[in-house]
CSV table of N, CA and C in Angstrom, one decimal:
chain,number,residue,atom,x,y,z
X,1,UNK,N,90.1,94.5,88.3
X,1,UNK,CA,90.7,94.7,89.6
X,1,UNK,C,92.0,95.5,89.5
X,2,UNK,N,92.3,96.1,90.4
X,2,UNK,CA,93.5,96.8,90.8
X,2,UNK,C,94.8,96.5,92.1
X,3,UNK,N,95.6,96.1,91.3
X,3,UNK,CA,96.7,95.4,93.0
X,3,UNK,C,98.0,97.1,92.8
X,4,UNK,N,97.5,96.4,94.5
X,4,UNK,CA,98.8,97.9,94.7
X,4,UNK,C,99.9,97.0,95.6
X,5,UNK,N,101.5,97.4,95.0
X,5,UNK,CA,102.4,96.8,95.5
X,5,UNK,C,103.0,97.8,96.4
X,6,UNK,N,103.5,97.9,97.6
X,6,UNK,CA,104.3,99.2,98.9
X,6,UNK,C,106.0,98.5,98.6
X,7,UNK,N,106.4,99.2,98.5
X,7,UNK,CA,107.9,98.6,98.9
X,7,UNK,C,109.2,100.3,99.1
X,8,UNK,N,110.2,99.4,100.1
X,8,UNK,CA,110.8,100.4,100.2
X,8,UNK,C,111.1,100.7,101.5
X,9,UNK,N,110.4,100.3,102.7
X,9,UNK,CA,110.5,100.5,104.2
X,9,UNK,C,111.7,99.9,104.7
X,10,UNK,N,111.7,100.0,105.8
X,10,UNK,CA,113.3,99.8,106.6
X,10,UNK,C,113.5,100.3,107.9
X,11,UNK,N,114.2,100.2,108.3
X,11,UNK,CA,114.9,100.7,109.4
X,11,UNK,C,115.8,101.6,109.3
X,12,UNK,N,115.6,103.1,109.9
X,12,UNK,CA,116.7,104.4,110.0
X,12,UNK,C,116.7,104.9,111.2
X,13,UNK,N,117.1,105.9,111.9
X,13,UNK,CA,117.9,106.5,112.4
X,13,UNK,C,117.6,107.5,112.1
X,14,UNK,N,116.8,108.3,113.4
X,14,UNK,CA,116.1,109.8,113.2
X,14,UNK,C,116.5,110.7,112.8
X,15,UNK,N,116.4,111.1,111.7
X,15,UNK,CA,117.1,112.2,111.3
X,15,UNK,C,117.5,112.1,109.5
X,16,UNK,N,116.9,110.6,109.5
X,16,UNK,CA,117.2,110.1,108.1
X,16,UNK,C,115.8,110.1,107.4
X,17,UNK,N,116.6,109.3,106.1
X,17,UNK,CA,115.4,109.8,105.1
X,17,UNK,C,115.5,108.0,104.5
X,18,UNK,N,113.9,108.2,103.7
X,18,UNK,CA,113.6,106.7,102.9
X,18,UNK,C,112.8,107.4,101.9
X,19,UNK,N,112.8,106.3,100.9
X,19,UNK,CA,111.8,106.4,100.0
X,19,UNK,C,111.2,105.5,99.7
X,20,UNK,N,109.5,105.3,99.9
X,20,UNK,CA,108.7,104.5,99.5
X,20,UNK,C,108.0,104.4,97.9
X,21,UNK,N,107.9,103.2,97.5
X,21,UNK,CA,107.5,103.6,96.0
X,21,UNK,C,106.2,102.4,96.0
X,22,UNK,N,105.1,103.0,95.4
X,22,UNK,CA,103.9,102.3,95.4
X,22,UNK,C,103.5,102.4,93.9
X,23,UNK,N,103.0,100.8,93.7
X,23,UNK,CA,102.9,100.4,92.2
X,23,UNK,C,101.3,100.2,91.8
X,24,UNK,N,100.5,100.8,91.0
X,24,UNK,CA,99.3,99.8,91.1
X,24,UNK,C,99.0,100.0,89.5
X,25,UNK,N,98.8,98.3,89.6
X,25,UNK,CA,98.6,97.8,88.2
X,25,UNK,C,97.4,97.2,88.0
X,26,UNK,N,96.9,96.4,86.8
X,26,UNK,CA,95.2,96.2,86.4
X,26,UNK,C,94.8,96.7,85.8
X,27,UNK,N,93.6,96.7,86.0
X,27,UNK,CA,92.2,97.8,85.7
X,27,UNK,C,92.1,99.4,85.9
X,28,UNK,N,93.8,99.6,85.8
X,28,UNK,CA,93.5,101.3,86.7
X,28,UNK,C,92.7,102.2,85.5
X,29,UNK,N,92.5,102.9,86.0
X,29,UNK,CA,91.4,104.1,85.1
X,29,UNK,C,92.7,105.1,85.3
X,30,UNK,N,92.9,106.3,83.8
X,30,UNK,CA,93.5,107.4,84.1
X,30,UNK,C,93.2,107.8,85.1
X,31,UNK,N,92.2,108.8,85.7
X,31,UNK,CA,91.7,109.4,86.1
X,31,UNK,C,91.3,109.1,87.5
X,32,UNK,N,92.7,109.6,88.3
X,32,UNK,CA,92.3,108.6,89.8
X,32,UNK,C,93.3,109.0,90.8
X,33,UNK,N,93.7,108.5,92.0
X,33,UNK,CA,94.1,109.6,92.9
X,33,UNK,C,94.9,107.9,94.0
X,34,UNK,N,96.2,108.4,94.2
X,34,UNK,CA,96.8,107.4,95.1
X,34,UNK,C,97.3,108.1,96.5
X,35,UNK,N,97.2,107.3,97.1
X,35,UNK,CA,97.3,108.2,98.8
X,35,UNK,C,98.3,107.1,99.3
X,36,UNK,N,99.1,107.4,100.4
X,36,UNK,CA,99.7,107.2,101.5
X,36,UNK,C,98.9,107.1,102.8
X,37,UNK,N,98.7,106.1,103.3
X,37,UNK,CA,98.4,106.4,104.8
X,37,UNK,C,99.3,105.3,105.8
X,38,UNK,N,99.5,105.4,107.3
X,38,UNK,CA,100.6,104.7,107.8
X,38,UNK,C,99.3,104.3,109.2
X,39,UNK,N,99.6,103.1,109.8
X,39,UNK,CA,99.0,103.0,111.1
X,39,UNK,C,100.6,102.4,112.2
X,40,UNK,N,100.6,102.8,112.9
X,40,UNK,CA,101.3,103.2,114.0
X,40,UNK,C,100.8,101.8,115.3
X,41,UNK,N,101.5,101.0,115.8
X,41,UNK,CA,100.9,99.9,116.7
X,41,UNK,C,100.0,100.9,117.6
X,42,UNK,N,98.8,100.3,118.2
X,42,UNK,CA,97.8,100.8,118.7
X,42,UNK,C,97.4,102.2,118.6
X,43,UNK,N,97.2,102.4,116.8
X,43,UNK,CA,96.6,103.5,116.8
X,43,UNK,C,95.8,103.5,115.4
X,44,UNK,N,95.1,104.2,114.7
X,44,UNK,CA,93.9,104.2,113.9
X,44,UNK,C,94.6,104.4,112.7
X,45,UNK,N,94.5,103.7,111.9
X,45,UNK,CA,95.3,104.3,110.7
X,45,UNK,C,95.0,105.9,109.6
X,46,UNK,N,95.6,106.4,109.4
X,46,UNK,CA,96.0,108.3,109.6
X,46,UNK,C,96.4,108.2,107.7
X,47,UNK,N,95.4,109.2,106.7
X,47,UNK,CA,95.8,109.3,106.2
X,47,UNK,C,97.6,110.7,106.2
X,48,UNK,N,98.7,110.4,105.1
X,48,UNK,CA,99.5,110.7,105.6
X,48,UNK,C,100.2,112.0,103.9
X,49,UNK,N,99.7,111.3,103.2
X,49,UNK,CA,99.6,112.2,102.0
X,49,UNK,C,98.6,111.8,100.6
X,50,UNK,N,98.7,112.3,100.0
X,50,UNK,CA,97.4,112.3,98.4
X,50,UNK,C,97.7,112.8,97.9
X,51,UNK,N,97.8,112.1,96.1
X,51,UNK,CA,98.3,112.7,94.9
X,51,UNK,C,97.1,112.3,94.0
X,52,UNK,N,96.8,113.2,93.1
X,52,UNK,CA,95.5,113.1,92.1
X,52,UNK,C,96.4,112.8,90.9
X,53,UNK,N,95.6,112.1,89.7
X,53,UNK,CA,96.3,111.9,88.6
X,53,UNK,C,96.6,113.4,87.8
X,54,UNK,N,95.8,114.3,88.0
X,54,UNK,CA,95.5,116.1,88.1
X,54,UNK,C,96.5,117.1,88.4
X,55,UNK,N,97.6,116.0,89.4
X,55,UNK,CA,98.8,116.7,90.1
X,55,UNK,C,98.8,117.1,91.4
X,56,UNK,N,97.6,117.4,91.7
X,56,UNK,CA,97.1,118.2,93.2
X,56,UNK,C,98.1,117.2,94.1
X,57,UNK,N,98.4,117.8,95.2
X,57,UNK,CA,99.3,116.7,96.6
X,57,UNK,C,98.3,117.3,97.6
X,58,UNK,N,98.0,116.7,98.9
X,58,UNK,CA,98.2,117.5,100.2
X,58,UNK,C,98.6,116.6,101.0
X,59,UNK,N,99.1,116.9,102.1
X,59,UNK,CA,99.8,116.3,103.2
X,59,UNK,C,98.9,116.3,104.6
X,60,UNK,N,99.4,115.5,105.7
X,60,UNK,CA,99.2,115.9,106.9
X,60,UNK,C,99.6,116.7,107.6
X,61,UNK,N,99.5,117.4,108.6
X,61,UNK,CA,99.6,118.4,109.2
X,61,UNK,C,101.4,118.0,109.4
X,62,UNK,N,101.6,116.5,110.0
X,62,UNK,CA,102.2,116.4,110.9
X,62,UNK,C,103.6,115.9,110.1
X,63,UNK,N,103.4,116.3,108.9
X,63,UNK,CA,104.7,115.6,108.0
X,63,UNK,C,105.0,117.1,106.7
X,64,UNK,N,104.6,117.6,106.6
X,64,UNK,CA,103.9,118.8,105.5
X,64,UNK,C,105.6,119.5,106.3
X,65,UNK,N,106.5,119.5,105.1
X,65,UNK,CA,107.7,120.1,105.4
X,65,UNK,C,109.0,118.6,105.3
X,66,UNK,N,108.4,118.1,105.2
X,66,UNK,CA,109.3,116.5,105.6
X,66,UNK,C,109.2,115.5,104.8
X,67,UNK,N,107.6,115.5,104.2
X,67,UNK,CA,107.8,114.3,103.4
X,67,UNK,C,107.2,114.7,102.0
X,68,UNK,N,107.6,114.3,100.8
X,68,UNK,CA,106.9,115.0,99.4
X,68,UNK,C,106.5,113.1,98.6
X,69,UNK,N,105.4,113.8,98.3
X,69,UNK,CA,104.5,112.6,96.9
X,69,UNK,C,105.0,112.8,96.0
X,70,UNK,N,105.1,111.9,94.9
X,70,UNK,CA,105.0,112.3,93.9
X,70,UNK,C,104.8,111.2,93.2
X,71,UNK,N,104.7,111.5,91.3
X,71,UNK,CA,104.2,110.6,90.5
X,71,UNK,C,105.7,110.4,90.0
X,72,UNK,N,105.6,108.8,89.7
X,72,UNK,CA,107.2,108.5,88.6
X,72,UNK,C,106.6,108.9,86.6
X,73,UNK,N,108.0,108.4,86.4
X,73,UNK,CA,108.0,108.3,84.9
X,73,UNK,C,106.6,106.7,84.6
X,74,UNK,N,106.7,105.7,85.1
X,74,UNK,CA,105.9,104.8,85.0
X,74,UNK,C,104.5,105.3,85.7
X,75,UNK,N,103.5,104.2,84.8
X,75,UNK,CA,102.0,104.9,84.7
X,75,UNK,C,101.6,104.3,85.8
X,76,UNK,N,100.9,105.1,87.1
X,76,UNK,CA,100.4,104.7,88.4
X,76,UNK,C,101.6,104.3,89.5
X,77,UNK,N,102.5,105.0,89.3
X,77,UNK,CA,103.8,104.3,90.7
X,77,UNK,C,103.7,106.0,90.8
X,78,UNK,N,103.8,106.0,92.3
X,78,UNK,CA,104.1,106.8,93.5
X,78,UNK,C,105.3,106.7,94.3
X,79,UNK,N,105.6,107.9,95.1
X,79,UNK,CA,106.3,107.8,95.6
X,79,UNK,C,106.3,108.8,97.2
X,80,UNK,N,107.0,108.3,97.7
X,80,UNK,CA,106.5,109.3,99.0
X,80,UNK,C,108.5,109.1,99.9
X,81,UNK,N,108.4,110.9,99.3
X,81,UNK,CA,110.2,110.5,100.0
X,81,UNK,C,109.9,111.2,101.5
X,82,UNK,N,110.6,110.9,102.6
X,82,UNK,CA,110.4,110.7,103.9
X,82,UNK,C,112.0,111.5,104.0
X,83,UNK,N,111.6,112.4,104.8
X,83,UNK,CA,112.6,113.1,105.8
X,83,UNK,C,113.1,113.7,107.2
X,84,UNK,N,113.9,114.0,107.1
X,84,UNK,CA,113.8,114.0,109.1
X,84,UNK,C,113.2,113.5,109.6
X,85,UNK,N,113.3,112.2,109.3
X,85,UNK,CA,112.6,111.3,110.1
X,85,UNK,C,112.4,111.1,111.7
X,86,UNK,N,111.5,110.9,112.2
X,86,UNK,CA,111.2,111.0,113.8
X,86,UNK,C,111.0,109.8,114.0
X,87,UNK,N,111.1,109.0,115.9
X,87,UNK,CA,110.2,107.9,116.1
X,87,UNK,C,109.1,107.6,116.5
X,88,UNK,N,108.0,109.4,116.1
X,88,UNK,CA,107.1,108.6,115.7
X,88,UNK,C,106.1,108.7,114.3
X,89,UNK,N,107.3,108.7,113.3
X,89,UNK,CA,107.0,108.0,112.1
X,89,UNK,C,106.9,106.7,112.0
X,90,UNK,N,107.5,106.0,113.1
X,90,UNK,CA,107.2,104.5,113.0
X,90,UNK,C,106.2,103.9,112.6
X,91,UNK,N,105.5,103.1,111.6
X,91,UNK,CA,104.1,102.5,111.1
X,91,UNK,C,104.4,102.0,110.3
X,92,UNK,N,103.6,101.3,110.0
X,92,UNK,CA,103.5,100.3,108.6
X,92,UNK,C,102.8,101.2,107.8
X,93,UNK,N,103.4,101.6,106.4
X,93,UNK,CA,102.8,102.5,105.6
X,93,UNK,C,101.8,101.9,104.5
X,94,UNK,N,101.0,102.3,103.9
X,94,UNK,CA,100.2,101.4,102.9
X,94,UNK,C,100.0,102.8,101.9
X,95,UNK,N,99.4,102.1,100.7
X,95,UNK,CA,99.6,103.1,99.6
X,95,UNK,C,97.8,102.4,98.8
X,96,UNK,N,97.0,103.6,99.2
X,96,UNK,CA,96.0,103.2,98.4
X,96,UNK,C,95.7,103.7,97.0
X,97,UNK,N,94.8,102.8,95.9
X,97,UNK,CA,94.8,103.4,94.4
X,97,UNK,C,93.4,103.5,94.9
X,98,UNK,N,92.7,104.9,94.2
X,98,UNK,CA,91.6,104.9,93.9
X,98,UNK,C,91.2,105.7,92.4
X,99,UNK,N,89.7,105.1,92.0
X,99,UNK,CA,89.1,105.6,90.7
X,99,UNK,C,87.6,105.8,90.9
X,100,UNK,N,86.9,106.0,90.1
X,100,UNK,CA,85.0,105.5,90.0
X,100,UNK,C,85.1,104.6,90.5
X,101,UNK,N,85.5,103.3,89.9
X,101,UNK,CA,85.2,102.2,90.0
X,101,UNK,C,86.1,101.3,91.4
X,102,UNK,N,86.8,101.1,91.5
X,102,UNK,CA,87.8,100.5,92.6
X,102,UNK,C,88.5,101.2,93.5
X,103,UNK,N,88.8,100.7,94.5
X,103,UNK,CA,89.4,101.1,95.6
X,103,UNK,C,90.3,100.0,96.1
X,104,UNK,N,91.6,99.7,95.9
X,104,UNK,CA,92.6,98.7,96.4
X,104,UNK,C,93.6,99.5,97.2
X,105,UNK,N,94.1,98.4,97.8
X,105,UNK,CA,94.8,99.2,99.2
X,105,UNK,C,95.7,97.8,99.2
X,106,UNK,N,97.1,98.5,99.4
X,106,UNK,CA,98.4,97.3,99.2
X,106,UNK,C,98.4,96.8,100.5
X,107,UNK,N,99.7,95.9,100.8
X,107,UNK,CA,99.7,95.1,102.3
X,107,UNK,C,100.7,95.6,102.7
X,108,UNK,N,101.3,97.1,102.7
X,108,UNK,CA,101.7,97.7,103.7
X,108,UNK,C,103.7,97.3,103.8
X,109,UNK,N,104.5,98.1,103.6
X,109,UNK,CA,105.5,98.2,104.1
X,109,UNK,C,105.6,99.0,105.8
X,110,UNK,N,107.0,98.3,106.1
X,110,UNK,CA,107.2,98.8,107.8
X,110,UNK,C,108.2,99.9,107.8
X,111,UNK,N,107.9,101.0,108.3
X,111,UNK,CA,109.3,102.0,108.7
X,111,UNK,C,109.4,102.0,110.2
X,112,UNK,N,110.7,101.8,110.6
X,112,UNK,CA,111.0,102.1,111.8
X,112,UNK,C,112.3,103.0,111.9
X,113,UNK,N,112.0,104.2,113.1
X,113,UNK,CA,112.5,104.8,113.0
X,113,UNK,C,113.2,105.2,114.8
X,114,UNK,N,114.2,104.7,114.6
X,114,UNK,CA,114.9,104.7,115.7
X,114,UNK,C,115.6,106.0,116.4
X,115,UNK,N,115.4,105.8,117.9
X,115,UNK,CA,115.7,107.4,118.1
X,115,UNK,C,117.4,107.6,118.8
C-alpha cells in the first residue's frame, strides 16, 4: 500500500502565495506520476496539476501561470507552489500517488483564500 500525506494549507489574502507539499510513502513503484487536484464546497472535484516521475508537469487551464509542481530532493514528495492567489482557489486540495499497481489519494488540506 501507498499513504499520501497533504500538508501546508491555510489561510491568505488574495494576492498571496502558499506552498503545498505532498508525501507518499510505502509500496511506491519508481515509475509513477503524483497529481494535485482541489474540490471547491459544492462543486466536483477538478484535477488541478500532474507531475510524472519522467518530469512531464501539466496544469489546468485555470491556474497555468500561477501555480508550478514540482518534485523535492526526497523520493516521492511533491510540491505545488500557489500564487496570486484568488477566492476562487478556495478548496480542499488533495494530492494523489499513482503507479501499475495503486492508486492512494491523501485526506486533503484546506486553502482559503480571502478576498
Amino acid at each position: 500500500q501507498v499513504q499520501v500525506v497533504e500538508s501546508g494549507g491555510g489561510l491568505v489574502q488574495a494576492g498571496g502565495s502558499l506552498r503545498l507539499s505532498c508525501a507518499a510513502s510505502g509500496s511506491t513503484f519508481s515509475s509513477n506520476a503524483i497529481d494535485w487536484y482541489r474540490q471547491a464546497p459544492g462543486k466536483q472535484r477538478e484535477l488541478v496539476a500532474t507531475t510524472s516521475s519522467g518530469g512531464s508537469t501539466n496544469y489546468a487551464d485555470s491556474v497555468k501561470g500561477r501555480f508550478t509542481i514540482s518534485r523535492g530532493n526526497a523520493k516521492n514528495t511533491v510540491y505545488l507552489q500557489m500564487s496570486s492567489l484568488k477566492p476562487e482557489d478556495t478548496a480542499v486540495y488533495y494530492c494523489k500517488y499513482s503507479d501499475y499497481r495503486y492508486l492512494s489519494w491523501g485526506q486533503g488540506t484546506q486553502v482559503t483564500v480571502s478576498s
